[in-house]
Short mmCIF file of C-alpha atoms in Angstrom, two decimals:
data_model
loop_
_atom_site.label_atom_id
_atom_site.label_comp_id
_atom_site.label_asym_id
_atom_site.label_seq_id
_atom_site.Cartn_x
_atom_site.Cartn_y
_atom_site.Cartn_z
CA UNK A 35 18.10 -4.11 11.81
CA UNK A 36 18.19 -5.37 8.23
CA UNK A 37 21.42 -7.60 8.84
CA UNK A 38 19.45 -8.63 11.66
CA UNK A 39 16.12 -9.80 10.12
CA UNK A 40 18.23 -11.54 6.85
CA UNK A 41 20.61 -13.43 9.70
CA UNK A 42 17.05 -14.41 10.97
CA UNK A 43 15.43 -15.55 7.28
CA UNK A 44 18.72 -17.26 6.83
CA UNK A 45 18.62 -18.95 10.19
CA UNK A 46 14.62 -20.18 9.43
CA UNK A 47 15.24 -21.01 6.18
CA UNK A 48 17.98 -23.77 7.48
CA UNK A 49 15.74 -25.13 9.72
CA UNK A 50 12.53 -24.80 7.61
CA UNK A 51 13.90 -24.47 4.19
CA UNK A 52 11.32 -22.91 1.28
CA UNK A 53 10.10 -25.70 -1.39
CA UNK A 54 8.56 -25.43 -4.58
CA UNK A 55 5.05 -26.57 -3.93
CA UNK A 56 5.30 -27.92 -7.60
CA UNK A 57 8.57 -29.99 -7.69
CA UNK A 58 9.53 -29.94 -4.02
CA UNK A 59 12.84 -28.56 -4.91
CA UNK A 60 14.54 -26.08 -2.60
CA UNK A 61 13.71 -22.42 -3.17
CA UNK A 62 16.05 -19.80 -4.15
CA UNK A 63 16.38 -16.44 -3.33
CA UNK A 64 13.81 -14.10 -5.40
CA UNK A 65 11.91 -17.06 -6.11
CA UNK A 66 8.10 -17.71 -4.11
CA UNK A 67 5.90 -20.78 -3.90
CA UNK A 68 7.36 -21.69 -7.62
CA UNK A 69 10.70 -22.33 -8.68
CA UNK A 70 11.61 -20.47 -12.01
CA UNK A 71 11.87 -23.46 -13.71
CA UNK A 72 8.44 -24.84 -12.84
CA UNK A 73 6.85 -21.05 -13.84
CA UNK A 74 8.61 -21.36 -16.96
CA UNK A 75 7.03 -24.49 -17.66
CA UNK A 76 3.76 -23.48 -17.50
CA UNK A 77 1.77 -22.93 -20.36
CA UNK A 78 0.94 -19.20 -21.02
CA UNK A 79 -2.25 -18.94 -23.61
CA UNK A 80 -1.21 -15.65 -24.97
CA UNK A 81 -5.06 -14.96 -25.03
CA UNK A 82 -4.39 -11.24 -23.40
CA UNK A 83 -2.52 -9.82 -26.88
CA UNK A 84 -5.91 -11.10 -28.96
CA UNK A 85 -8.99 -9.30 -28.61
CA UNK A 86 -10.72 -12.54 -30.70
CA UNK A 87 -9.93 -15.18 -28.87
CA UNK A 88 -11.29 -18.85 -27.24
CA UNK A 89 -12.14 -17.00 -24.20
CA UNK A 90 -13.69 -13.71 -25.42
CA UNK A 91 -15.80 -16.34 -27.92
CA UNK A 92 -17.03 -18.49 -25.26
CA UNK A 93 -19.13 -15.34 -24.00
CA UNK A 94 -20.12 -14.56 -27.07
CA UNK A 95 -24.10 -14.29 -27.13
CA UNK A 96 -24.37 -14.45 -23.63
CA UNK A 97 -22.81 -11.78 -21.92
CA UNK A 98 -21.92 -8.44 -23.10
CA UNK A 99 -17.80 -7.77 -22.28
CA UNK A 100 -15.43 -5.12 -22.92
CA UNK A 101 -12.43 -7.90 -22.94
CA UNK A 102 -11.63 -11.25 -21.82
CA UNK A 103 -8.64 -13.60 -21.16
CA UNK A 104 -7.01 -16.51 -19.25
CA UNK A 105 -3.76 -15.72 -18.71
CA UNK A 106 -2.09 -19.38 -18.22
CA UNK A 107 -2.95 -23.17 -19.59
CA UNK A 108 -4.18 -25.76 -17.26
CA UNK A 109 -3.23 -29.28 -17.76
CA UNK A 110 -4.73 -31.70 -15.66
CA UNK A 111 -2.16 -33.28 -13.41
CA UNK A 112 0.58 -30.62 -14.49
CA UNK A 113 2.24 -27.69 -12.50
CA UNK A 114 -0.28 -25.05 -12.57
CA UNK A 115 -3.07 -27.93 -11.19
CA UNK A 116 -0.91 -28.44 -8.41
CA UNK A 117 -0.37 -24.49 -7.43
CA UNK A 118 -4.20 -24.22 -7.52
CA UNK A 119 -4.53 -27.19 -5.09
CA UNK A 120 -2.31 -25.40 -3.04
CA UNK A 121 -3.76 -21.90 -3.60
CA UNK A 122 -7.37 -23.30 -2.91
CA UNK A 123 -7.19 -26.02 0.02
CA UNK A 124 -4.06 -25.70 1.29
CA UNK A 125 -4.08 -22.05 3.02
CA UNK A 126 -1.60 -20.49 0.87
CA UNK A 127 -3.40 -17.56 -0.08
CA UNK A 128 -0.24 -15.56 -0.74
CA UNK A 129 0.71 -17.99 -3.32
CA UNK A 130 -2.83 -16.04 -4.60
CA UNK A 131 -1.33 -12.57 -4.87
CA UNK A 132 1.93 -13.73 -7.07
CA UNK A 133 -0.18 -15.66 -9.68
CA UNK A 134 -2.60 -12.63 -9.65
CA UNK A 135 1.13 -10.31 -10.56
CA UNK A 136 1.58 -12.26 -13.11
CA UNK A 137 -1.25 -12.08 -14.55
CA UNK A 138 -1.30 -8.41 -13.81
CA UNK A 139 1.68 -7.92 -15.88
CA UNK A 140 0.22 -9.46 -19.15
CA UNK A 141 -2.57 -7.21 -18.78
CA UNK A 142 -0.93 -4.75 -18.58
CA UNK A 143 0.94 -5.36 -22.05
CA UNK A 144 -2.56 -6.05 -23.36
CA UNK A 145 -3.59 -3.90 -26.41
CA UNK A 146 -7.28 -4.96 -25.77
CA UNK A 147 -8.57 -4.31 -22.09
CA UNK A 148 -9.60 -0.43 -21.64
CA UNK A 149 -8.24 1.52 -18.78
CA UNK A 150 -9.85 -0.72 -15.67
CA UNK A 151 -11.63 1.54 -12.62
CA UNK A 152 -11.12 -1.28 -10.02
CA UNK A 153 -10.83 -5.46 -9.86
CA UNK A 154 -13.76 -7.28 -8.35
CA UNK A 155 -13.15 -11.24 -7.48
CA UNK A 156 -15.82 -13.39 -7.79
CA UNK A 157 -17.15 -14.17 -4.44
CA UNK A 158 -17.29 -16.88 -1.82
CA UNK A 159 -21.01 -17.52 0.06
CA UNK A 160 -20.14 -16.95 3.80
CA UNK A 161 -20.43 -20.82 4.29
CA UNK A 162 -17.34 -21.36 1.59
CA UNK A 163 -15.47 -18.35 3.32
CA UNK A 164 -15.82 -19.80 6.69
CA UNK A 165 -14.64 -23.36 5.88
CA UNK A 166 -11.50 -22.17 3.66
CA UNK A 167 -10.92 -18.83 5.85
CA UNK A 168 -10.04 -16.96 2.55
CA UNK A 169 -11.35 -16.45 -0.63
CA UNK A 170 -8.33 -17.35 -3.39
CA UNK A 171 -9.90 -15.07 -6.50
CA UNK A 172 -9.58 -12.26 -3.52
CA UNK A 173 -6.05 -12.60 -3.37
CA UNK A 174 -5.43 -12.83 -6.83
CA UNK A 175 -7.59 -10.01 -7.52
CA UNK A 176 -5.05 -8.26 -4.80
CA UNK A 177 -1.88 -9.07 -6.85
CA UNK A 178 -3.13 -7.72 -10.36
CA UNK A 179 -4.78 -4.55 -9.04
CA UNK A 180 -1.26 -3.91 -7.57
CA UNK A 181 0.17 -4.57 -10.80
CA UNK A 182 -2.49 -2.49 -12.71
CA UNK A 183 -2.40 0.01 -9.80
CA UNK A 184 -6.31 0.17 -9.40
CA UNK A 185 -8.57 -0.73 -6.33
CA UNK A 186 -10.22 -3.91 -5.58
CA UNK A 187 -13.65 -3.88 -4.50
CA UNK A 188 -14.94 -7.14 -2.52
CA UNK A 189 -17.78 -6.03 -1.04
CA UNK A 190 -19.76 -4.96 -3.84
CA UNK A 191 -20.78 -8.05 -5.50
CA UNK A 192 -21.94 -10.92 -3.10
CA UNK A 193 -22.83 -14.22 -3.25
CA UNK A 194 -26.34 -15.11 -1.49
CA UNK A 195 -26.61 -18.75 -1.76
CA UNK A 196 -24.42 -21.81 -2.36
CA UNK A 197 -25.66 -24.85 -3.65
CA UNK A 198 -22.65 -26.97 -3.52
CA UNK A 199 -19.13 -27.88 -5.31
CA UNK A 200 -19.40 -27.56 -9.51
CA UNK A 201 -16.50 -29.71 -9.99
CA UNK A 202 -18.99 -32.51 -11.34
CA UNK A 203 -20.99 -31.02 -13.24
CA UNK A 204 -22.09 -30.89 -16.37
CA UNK A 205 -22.14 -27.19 -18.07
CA UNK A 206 -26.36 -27.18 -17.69
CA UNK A 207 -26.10 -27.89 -14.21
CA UNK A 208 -23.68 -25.75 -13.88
CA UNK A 209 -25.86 -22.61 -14.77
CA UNK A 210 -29.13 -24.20 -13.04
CA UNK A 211 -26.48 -24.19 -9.83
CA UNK A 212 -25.38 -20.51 -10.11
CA UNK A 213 -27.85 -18.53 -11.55
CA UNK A 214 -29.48 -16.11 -9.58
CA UNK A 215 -26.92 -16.22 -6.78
CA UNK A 216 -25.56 -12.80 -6.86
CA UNK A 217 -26.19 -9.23 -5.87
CA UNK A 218 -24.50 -6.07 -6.31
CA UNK A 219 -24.59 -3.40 -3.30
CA UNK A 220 -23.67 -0.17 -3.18
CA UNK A 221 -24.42 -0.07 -6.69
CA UNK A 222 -23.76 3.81 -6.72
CA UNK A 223 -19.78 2.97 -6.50
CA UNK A 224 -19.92 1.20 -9.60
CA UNK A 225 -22.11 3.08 -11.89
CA UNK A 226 -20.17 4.43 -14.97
CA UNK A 227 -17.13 2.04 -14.03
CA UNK A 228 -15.22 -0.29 -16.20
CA UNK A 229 -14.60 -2.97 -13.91
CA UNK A 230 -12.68 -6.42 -13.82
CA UNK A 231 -13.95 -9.25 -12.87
CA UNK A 232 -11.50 -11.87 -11.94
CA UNK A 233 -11.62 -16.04 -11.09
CA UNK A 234 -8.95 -18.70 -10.74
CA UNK A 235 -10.05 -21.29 -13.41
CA UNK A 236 -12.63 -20.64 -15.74
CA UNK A 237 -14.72 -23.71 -17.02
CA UNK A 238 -17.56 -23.58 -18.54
CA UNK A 239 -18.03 -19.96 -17.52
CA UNK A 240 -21.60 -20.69 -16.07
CA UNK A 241 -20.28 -18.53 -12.85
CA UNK A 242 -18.63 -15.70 -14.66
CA UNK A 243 -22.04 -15.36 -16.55
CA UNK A 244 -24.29 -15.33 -13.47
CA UNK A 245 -21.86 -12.63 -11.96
CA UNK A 246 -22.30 -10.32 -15.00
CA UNK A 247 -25.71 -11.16 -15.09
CA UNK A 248 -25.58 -9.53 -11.70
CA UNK A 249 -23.75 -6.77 -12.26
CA UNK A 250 -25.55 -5.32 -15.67
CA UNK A 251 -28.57 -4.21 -13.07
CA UNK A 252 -25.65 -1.44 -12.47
CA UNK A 253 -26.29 1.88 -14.89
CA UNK A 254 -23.60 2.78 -17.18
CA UNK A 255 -21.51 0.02 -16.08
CA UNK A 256 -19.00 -1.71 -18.44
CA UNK A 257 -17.48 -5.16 -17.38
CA UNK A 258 -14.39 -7.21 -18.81
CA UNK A 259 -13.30 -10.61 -17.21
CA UNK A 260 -9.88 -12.12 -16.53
CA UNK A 261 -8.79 -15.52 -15.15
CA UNK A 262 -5.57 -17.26 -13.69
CA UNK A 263 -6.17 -20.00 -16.29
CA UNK A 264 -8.83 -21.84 -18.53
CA UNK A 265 -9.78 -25.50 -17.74
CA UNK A 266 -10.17 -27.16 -21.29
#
């Protein structure tokens, strides 16, 4: 059966040969979504081996966090911009789960982030989830907790109104368009729980904030934050 289904892979991937979504060059095998050269090419901020750093600060005085990072750099234009494009409006949601591995793994070689009780992604309103079909921080989410071996809890946290695309706006506006638009149910499963909340591309962190803002109505719990990448 196994010579069988490789003849098969082999046979598709003739016909319908796998392509970098970056470069367009032709994958190899062991490789997904990315060639190895385009993954080494992106920037990696390091940000998960420093307990001090740009991310952690940018909370600083307005949410209270165990640890935060981004795990990779995000130039406009450049590879990991293009991934994301694919990741967010272009259906591949798997591409989701091996960006959230990788991410996973630096974690996991983190000196700073405590023991982790599950991953929460920052959710999609049902409107959002029914025009893309998926939510993308779900996926990652699904790729470090396999990494990390922990749950992911989507359900939990839920977003109860959506005012509209951020990608505009100033950091104010941002806030004005978030705040207020989360809940937490079932708040029994995450009292006492050190829990990770994870986006694809933190900003300005207006959303992050309002999520935690959320969450803190929980008793006892503790929250830390991690992202695929930080838009400067």
């Amino acid at each position: 059966m196994k010579n069988l289904k490789s003849y098969w892979q082999g046979l598709v991937g003739l016909i319908y040969p796998r392509i970098c979504l970056s470069c367009g060059e032709p994958l190899v095998r062991g490789e997904d979504f990315a060639c190895s050269e385009c993954m080494y090419h992106i920037q990696r901020t390091n940000y998960h081996l420093k307990e001090d750093n740009p991310v952690a600060q940018l909370f600083y005085g307005r949410v209270e966090l165990e640890f935060a990072t981004s795990y990779f750099g995000f130039d406009k234009g450049g590879i990991f911009q293009k991934l994301m494009h694919h990741l967010k409006y272009k259906g591949e949601k798997e591409l989701g789960e091996m960006l959230g591995k990788h991410l996973g793994m630096g974690l996991k070689q983190s000196p700073c982030l405590p023991p982790v009780d599950m991953v929460i992604p920052v959710p999609l309103h049902k409107k959002r989830m029914r025009e893309r079909g998926y939510n993308q921080s779900e996926h990652i989410a699904i790729g470090l907790a396999e990494v990390l071996d922990v749950e992911v809890n989507a359900k939990s946290l839920q977003r109860t109104a959506y005012k509209g695309s951020q990608t505009k706006l100033h950091r104010t506006e941002r806030w004005r368009n978030v705040a207020g638009n989360f809940e937490v149910k079932n708040e029994n499963k995450l009292s006492g729980k050190h829990v990770l909340l994870v986006d694809d591309v933190l900003t300005t962190g207006a959303t992050i904030e309002a999520c935690c803002e959320a969450l803190n109505v929980v008793e006892g719990i503790r929250i830390s934050v991690a992202t695929l990448a930080r838009a400067q």
